[in-house]
Coordinates of C-alpha atoms and ligand atoms in Angstrom, one line a residue:
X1 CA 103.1 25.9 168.9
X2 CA 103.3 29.2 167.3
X3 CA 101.8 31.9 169.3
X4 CA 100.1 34.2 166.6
X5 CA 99.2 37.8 167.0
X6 CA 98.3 40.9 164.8
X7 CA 100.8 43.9 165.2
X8 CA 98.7 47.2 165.2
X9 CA 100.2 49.5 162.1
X10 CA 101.7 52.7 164.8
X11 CA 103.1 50.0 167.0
X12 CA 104.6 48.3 164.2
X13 CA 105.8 51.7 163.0
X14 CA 107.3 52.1 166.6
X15 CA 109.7 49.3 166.4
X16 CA 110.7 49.8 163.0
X17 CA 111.3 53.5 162.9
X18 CA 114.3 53.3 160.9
X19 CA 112.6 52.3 158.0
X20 CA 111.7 56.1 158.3
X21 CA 114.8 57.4 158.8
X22 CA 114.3 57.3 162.6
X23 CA 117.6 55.0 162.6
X24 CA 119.3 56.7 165.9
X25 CA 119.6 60.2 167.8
X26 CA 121.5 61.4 165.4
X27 CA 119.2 60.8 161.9
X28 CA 116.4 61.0 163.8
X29 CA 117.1 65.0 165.0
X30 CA 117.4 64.9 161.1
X31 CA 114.4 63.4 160.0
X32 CA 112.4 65.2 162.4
X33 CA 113.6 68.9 161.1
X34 CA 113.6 67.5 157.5
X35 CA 109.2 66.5 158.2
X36 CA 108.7 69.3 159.8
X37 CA 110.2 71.6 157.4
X38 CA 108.4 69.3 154.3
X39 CA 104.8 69.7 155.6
X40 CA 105.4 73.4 156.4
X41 CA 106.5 73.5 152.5
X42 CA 103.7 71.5 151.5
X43 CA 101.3 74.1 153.3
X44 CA 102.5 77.2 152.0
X45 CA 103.9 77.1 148.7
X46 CA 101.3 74.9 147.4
X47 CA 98.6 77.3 148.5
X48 CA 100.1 80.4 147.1
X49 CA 101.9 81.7 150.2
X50 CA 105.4 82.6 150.4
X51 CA 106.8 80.6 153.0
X52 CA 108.3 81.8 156.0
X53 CA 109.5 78.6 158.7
X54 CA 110.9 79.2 162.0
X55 CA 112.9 76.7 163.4
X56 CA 114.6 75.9 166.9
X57 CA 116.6 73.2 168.1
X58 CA 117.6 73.5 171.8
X59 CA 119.5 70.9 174.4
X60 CA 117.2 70.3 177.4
X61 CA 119.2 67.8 179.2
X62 CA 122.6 67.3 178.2
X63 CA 122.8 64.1 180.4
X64 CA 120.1 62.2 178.6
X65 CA 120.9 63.7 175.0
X66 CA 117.0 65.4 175.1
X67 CA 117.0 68.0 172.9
X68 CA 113.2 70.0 171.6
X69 CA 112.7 70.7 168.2
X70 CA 110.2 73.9 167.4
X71 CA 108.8 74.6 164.3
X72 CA 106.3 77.4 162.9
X73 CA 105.2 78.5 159.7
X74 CA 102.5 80.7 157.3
X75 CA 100.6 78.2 156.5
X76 CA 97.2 77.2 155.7
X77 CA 96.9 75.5 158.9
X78 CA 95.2 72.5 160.2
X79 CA 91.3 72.6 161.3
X80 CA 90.8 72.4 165.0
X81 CA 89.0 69.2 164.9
X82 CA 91.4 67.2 162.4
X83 CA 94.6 68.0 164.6
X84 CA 94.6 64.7 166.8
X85 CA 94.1 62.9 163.5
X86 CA 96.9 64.6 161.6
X87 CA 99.2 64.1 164.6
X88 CA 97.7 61.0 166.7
X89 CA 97.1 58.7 163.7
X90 CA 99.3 56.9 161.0
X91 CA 98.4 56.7 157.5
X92 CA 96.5 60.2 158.1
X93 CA 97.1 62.5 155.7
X94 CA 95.5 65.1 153.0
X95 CA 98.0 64.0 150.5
X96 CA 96.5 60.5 148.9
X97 CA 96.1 62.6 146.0
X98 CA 97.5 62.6 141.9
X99 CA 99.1 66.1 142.4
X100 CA 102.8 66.9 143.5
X101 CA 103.8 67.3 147.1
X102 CA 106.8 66.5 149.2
X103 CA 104.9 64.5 151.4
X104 CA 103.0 60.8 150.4
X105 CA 102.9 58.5 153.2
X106 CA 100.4 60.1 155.7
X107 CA 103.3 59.0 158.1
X108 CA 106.1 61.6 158.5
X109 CA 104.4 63.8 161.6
X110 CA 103.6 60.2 163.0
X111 CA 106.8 58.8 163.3
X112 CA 108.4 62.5 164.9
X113 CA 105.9 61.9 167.8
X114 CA 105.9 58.1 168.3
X115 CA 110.0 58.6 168.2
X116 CA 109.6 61.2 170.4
X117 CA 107.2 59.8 172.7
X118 CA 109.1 56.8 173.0
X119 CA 112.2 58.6 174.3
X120 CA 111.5 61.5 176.4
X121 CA 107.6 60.2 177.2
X122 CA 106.3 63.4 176.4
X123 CA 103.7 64.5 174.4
X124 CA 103.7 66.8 170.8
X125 CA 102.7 70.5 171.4
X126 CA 100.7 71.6 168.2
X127 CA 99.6 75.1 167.9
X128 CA 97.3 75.9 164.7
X129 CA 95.1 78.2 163.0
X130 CA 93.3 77.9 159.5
X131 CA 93.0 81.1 157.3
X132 CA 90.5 83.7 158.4
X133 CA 89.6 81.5 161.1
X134 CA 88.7 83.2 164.6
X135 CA 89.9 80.6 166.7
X136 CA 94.0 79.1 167.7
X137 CA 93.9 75.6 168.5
X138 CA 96.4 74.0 171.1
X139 CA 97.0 70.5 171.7
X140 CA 99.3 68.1 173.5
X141 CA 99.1 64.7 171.8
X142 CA 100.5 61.5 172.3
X143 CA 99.7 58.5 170.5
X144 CA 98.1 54.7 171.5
X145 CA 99.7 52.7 169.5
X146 CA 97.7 49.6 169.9
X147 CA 94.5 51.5 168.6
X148 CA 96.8 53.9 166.1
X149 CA 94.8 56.6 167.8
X150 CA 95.3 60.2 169.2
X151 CA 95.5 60.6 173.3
X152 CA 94.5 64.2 174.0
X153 CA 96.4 65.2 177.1
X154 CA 95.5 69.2 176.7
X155 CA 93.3 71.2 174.4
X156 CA 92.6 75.0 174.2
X157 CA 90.8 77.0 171.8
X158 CA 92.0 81.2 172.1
X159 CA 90.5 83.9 170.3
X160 CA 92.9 84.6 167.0
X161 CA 92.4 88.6 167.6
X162 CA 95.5 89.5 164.4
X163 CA 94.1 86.4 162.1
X164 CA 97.2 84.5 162.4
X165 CA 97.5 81.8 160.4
X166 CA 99.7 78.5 160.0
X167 CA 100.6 75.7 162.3
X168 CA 103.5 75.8 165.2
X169 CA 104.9 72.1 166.7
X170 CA 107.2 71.5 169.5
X171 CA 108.9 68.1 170.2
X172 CA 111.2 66.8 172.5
X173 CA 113.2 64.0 171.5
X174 CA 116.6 62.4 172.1
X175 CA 118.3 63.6 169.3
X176 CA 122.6 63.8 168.8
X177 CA 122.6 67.8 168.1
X178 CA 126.5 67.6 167.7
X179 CA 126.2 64.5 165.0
X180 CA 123.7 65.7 163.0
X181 CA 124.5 69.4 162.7
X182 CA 126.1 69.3 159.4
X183 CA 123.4 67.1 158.0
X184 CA 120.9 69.6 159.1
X185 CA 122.8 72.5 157.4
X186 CA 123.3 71.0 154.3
X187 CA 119.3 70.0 154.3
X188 CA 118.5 73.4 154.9
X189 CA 120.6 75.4 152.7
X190 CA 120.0 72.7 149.7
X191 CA 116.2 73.4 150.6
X192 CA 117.1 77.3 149.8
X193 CA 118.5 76.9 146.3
X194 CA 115.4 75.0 145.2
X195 CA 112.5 77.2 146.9
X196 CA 114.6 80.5 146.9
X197 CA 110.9 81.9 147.5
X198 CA 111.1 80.3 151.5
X199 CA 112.6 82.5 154.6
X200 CA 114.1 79.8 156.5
X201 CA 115.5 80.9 159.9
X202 CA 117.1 78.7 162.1
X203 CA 118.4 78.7 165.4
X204 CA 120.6 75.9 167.0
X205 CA 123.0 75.9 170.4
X206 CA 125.4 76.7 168.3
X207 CA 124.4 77.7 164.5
X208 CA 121.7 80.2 163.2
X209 CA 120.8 80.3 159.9
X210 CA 119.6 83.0 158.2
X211 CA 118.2 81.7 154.6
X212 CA 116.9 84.5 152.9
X213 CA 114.2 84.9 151.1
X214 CA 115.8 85.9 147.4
X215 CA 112.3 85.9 145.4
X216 CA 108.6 86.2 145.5
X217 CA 107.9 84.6 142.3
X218 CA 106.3 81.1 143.1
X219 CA 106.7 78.1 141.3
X220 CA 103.0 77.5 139.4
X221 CA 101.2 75.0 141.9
X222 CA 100.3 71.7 140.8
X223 CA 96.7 70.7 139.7
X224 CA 94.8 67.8 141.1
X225 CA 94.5 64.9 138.5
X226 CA 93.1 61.5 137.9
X227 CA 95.3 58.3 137.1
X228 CA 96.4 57.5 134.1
X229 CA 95.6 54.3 132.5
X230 CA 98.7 52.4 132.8
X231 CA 99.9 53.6 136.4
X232 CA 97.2 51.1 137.5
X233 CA 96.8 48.1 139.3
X234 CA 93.9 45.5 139.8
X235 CA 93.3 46.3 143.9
X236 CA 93.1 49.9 142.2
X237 CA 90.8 49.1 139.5
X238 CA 88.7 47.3 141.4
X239 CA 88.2 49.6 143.8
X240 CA 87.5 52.4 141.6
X241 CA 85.1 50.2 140.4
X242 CA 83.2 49.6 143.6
X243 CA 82.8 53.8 143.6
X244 CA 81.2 53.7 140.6
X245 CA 77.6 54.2 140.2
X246 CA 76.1 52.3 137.1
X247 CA 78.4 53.1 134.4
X248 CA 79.6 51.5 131.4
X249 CA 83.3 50.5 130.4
X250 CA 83.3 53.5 128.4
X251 CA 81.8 55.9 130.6
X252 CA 84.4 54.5 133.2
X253 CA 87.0 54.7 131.8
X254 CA 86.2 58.2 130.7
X255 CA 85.5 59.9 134.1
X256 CA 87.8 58.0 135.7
X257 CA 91.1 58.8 134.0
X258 CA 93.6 60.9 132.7
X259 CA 93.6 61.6 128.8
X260 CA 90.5 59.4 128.0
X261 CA 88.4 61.2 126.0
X262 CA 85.6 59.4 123.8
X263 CA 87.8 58.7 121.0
X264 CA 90.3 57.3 123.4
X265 CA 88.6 55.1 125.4
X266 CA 86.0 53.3 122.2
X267 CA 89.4 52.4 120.1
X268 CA 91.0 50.9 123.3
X269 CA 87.9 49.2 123.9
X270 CA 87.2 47.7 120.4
X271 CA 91.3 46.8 120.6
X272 CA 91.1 45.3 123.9
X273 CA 87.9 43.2 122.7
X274 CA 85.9 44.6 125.5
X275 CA 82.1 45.4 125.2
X276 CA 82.0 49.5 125.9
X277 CA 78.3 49.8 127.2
X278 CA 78.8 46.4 129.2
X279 CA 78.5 47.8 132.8
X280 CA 81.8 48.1 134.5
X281 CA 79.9 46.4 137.6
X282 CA 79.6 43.0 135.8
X283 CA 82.8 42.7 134.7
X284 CA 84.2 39.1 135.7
X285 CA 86.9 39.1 138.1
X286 CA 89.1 37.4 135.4
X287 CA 88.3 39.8 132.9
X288 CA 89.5 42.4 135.9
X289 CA 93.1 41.0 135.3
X290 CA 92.7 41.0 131.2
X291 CA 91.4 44.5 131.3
X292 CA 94.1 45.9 133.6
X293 CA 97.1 44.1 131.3
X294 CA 95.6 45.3 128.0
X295 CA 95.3 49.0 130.0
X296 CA 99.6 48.3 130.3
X297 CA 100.0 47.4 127.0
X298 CA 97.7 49.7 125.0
X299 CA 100.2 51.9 123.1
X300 CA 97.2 54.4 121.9
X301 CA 97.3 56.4 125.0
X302 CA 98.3 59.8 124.9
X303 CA 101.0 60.8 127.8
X304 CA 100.0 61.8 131.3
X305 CA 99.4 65.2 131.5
X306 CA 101.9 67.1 133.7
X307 CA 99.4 69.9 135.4
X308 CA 100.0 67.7 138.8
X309 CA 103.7 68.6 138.6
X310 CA 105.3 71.4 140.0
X311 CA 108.9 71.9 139.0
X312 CA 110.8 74.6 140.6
X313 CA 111.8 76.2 136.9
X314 CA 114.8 76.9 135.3
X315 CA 115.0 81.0 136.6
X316 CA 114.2 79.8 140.5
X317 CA 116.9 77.4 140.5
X318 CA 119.4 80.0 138.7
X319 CA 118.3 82.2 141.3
X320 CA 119.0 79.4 144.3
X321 CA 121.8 77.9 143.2
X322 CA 123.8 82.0 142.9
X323 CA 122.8 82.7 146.0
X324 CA 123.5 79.7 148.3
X325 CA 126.4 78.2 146.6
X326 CA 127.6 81.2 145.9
X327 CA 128.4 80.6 142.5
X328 CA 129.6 82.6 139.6
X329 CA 127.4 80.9 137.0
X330 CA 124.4 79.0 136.5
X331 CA 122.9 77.0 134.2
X332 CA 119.9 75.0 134.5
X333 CA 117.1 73.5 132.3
X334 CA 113.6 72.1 132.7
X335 CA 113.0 69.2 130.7
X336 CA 109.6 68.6 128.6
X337 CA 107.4 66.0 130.5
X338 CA 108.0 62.7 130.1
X339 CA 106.2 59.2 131.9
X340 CA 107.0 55.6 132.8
X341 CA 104.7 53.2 133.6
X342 CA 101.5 55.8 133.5
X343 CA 103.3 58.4 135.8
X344 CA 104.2 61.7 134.4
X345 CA 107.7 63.5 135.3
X346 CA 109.9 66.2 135.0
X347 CA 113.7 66.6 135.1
X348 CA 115.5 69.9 135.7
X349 CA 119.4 70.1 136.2
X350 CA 121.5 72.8 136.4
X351 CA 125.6 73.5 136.5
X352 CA 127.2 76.1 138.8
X353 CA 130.5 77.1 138.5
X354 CA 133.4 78.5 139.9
X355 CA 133.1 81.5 142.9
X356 CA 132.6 79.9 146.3
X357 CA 132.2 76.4 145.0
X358 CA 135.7 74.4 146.1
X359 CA 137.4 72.9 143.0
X360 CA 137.1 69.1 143.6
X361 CA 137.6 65.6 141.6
X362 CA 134.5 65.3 140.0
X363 CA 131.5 67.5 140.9
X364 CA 129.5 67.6 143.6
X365 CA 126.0 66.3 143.0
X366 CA 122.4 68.2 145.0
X367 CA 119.8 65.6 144.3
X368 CA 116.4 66.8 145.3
X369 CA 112.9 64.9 144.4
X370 CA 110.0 67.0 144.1
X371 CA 111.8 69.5 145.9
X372 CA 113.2 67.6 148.8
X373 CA 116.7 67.8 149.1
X374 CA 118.3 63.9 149.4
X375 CA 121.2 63.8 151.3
X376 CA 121.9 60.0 152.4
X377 CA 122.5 56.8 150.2
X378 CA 124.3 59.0 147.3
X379 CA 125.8 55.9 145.9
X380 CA 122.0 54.3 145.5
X381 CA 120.9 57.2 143.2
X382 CA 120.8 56.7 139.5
X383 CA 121.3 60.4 139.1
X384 CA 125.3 59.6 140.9
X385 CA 126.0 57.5 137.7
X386 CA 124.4 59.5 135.2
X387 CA 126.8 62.5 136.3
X388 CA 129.7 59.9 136.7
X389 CA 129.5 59.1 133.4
X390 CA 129.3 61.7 131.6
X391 CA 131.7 63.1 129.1
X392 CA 132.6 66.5 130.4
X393 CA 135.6 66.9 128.6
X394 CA 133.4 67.2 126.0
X395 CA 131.9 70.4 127.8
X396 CA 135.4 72.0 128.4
X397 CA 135.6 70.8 132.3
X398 CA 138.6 69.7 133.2
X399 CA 139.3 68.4 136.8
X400 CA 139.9 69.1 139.4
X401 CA 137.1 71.8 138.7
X402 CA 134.6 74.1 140.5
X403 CA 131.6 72.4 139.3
X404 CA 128.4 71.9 141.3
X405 CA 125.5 69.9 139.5
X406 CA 121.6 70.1 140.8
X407 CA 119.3 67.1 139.3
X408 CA 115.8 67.5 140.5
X409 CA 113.1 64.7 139.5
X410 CA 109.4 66.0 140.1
X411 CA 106.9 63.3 139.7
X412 CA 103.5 62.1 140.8
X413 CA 105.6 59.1 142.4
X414 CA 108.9 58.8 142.6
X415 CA 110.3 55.5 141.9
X416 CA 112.8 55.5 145.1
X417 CA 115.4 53.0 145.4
X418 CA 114.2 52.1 148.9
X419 CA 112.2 53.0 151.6
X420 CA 114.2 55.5 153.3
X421 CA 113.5 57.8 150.7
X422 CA 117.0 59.0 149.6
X423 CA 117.8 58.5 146.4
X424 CA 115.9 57.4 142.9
X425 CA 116.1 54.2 141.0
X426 CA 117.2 53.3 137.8
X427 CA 114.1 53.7 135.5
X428 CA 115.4 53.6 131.8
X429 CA 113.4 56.6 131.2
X430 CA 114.2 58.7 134.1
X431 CA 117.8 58.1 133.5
X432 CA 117.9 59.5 129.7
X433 CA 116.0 62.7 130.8
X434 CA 119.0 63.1 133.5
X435 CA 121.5 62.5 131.1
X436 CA 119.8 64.9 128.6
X437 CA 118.8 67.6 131.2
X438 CA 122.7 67.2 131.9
X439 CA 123.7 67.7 128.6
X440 CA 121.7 70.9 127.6
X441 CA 123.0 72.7 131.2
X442 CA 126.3 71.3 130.3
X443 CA 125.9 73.0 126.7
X444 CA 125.6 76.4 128.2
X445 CA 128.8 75.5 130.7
X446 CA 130.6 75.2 127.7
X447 CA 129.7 78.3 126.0
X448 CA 130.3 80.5 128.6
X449 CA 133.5 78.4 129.4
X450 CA 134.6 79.5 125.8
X451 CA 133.4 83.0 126.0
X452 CA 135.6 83.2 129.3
X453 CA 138.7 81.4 127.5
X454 CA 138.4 83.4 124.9
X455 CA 138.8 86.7 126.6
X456 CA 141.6 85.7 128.7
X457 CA 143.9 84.9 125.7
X458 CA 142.6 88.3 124.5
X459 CA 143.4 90.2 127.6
X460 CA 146.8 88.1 127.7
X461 CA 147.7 89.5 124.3
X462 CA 147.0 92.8 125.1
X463 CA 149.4 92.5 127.9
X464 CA 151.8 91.5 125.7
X465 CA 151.4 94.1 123.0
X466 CA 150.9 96.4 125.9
X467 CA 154.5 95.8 127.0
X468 CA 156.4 97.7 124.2
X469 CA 153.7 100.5 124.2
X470 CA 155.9 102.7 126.2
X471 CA 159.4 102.0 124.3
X472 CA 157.6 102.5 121.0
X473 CA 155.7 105.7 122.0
X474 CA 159.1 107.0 122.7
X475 CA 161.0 106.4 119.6
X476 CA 158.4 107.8 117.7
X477 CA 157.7 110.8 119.6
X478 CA 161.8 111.6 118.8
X479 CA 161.1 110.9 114.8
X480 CA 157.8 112.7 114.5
X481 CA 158.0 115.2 117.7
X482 CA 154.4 114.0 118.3
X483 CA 153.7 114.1 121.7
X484 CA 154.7 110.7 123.6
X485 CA 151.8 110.5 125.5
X486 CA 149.2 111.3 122.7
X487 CA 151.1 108.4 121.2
X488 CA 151.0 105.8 123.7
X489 CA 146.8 107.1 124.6
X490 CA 146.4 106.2 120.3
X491 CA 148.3 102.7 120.4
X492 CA 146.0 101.7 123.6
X493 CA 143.3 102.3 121.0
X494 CA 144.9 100.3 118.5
X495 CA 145.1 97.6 120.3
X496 CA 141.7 97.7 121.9
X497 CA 140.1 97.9 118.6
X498 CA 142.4 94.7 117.7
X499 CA 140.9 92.8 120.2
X500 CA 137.6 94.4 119.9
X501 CA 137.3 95.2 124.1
X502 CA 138.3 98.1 125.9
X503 CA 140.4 97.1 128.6
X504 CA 138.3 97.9 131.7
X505 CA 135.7 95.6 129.6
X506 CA 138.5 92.8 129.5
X507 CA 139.8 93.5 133.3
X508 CA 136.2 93.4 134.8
X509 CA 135.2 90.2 132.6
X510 CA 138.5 87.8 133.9
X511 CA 138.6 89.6 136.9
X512 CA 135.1 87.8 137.7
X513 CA 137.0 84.1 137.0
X514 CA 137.7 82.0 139.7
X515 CA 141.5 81.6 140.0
X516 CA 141.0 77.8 139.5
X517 CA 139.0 78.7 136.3
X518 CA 141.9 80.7 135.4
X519 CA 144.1 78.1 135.7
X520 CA 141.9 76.1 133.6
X521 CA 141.3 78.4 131.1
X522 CA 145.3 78.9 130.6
X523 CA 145.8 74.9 130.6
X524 CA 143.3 74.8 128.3
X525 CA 144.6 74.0 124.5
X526 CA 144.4 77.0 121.9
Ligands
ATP1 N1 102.6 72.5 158.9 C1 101.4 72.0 158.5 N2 100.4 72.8 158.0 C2 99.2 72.3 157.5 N3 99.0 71.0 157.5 C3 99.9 70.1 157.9 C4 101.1 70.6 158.4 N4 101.8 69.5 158.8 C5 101.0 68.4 158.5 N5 99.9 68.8 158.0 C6 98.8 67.9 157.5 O1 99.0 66.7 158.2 C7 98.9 65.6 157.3 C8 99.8 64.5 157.8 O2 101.2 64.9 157.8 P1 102.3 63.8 157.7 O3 103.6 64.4 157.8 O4 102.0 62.8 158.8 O5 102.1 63.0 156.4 P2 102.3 63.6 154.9 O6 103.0 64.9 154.8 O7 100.9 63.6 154.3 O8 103.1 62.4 154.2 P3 104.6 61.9 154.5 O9 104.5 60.8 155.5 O10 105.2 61.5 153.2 O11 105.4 63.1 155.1 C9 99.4 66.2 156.0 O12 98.9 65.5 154.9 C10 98.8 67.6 156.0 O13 97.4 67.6 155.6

């Protein structure tokens, strides 16, 4: 006999934990700063505030590989009374909502805590305050799994005399400091070029991270929206239905979705063969089904609006990209919006070359989805082939080259490839923006590739012509008893005005090449 039983969801979370990236000590450290540092995101940025996140990784007991994690931001904080919630229950979150953010399962904080409870037995220290408010909350939670509810060990309240506000967590965890260093470092300086706006200091046993803030412009913040008519399912439908109060099909579909306006919703109707002032109640649960399929196929729609997206903009991620990889140039692009299946999205890319970025193969790929930086299953990601396969001899690259590229996809949902969250599927659509995104960065590359070219054959021919300057200066100044140095200061000019560039011009320009642009530009054919 079978001996049936129902898991509850946090236990069942428990013992699957890598299916959230809680694989081992070593991803788990990872995951842990990587939620941490999302929701802080998520609760500045979005609300207007310039982010600044604090956070500390220390080894508590070497023996049994416990390390705590702290983290502290700006934030807008978390209401006294939804705290246990937030941290003591799964599938909790203020994020079930059309409107970009990095977070979407309700599940992140969850898993740090059950993870961490499970290994060290001790509870999450949460420390919060809402804006304006007169009160600091502390907690120490742990979670019961069976009933997926909060256990309150400790709970203050403190007068918040200097209005602080934000939210402050400490965790401790066995986590693999050593293993997942690098990993952590690369998260948190790929985190910088795309929200240049953040102050993101960190302090490990044995790395600190200073991650400036380089600007306090701030990406537009996303709207709230409504659905669009083809992202929908029947479960959805008919539960949008149930919160209805007596409307029609027409009057439904009108409130209830994006870019249905009158016009809109009667010629769907009357194409569909549905009744418009039949009550949405009544509808059969057959003609549920038709009505959602017709909704798919309808090719009258006009294109999700993209007010719930937030993409980080061409300037910021100039502005990122300079300043943590160090580059000498950077190109990037924000596509138009663009939707599959009923969800709207944006692609940005950007090239940097050259300065600090190693020459290398083929170039080194930054995916990030709205925002977050993805740093495992590379391989997975559609954006890997769609930079693979590009032409960029066509763009003047040659390899081995100094050439970074950034791909960001923003999107109401991201189709990822799996559950782990790291890389992005192959959606037809999705893919052409990349590649086109690609190839209008790629564009500039090669302009400024050319301009660079150009003015190194030019400064090479002045070196050449400058050569002879002093022998000819001299055997003229005996014919013409000119002065040999007035001579040689007037055929300088002469050739400057050849070339149309002084020569400091020309020195400061190539002097600003990498030397393996250099050698690039000089294989390059005339
Ligand atoms: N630092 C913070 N400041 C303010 N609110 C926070 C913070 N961290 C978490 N929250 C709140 O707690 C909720 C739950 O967070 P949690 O990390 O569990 O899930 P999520 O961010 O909604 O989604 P995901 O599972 O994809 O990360 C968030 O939706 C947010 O409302």
């Amino acid at each position: 006999m079978y001996a049936y039983e129902a898991l509850p969801v946090a236990e069942w979370f428990r013992r699957n934990r890598e299916l959230a990236g809680f694989h081992n000590p070593t991803r788990a450290l990872y995951q842990t700063i990587r939620e941490l540092t999302e929701n802080s995101l998520d609760a500045t940025e979005t609300y207007g505030i310039l982010p600044t996140i604090l956070l500390r990784v220390n080894v508590e007991d070497e023996q049994k590989g416990w390390v705590s994690v702290y983290a502290e931001d700006n934030g807008i904080g978390i209401p006294g009374n939804e705290i246990p919630n937030v941290f003591g229950r799964v599938f909790y979150s203020s994020k079930y909502r059309i409107k970009q953010h990095r977070g979407v399962f309700g599940l992140g904080l969850k898993m740090v805590v059950l993870y961490a409870q499970s290994t060290t037995n001790k509870p999450v220290l949460v420390r919060s305050a809402t804006l304006k408010s007169d009160k600091i909350f502390e907690y120490q939670i742990m979670i019961d799994t069976n009933s997926n509810s909060p256990i309150i060990l400790d709970r203050r309240e403190y007068p918040n005399k200097y209005r602080w506000h934000g939210t402050a967590v400490k965790v401790y965890l066995e986590g693999n400091w050593l293993a997942s260093k690098k990993r952590i470092e690369d998260y948190l300086r790929r985190t910088a070029i795309i929200a240049p706006y953040a102050e993101i200091i960190f302090k490990g046993p044995d790395l600190e991270l200073w991650l400036k803030r380089r600007t306090t412009k701030l990406p537009p913040a996303p709207k709230e929206g409504l659905p669009h008519p083809r992202s929908v399912d029947v479960d959805t439908l008919k539960q949008m239905i149930q919160e209805s109060r007596g409307l029609t099909l027409q009057e439904f579909l009108m409130e209830n979705f994006d870019a249905v306006g009158e016009g809109t919703a009667k010629a769907f109707l009357e194409w569909a063969g549905f009744n418009p002032n039949m009550k949405v109640r009544a509808l059969t649960p057959e003609e549920l089904v038709r009505l959602v399929e017709k909704m798919k196929q309808y090719e009258g729609w006009r294109r999700p609006r993209s007010d719930w997206l937030s993409p980080a903009g061409a300037e910021l991620l100039e502005i990122g990209a300079k300043a943590i990889l160090g580059a000498e140039a950077v190109f990037a692009v924000t596509r138009k919006p663009e939707s599959y299946g009923g969800h709207p999205f944006i692609v940005e890319a950007a090239v940097a070359w050259g300065g600090q970025i190693p020459p290398g193969d083929r170039p080194v790929l930054l995916r990030y989805a709205n925002k977050i930086p993805l740093l495992y299953d590379e391989g997975a990601d559609v954006a890997r082939k769609v930079v693979d396969e590009f032409n960029w001899q066509n763009y003047k690259v040659k390899f081995p080259a100094p050439l970074a590229v950034i791909i960001h996809v923003c999107s109401t949902k991201i189709p990822y490839a799996s559950a782990g969250k790291e890389a992005i599927a192959e959606v037809p659509e999705i893919e052409k923006e990349m590649r086109l995104a690609l190839r209008d960065a790629a564009k500039k590359l090669r302009l400024y590739l050319s301009r660079k070219e150009k003015e190194m054959e030019m400064l090479n021919r002045y070196i050449t012509l400058a050569k002879y300057i002093d022998e000819v200066a001299y055997n003229l100044a005996l014919v013409t008893r000119i002065d040999k140095e007035s001579i040689a200061r007037n055929l300088h000019k002469l050739i400057e005005k050849k070339i149309g560039l002084t020569v400091d011009e020309l020195v400061k320009h190539t002097l600003s090449m990498s030397s393996a642009q250099q050698e690039m530009a000089e294989a390059a054919p005339q």
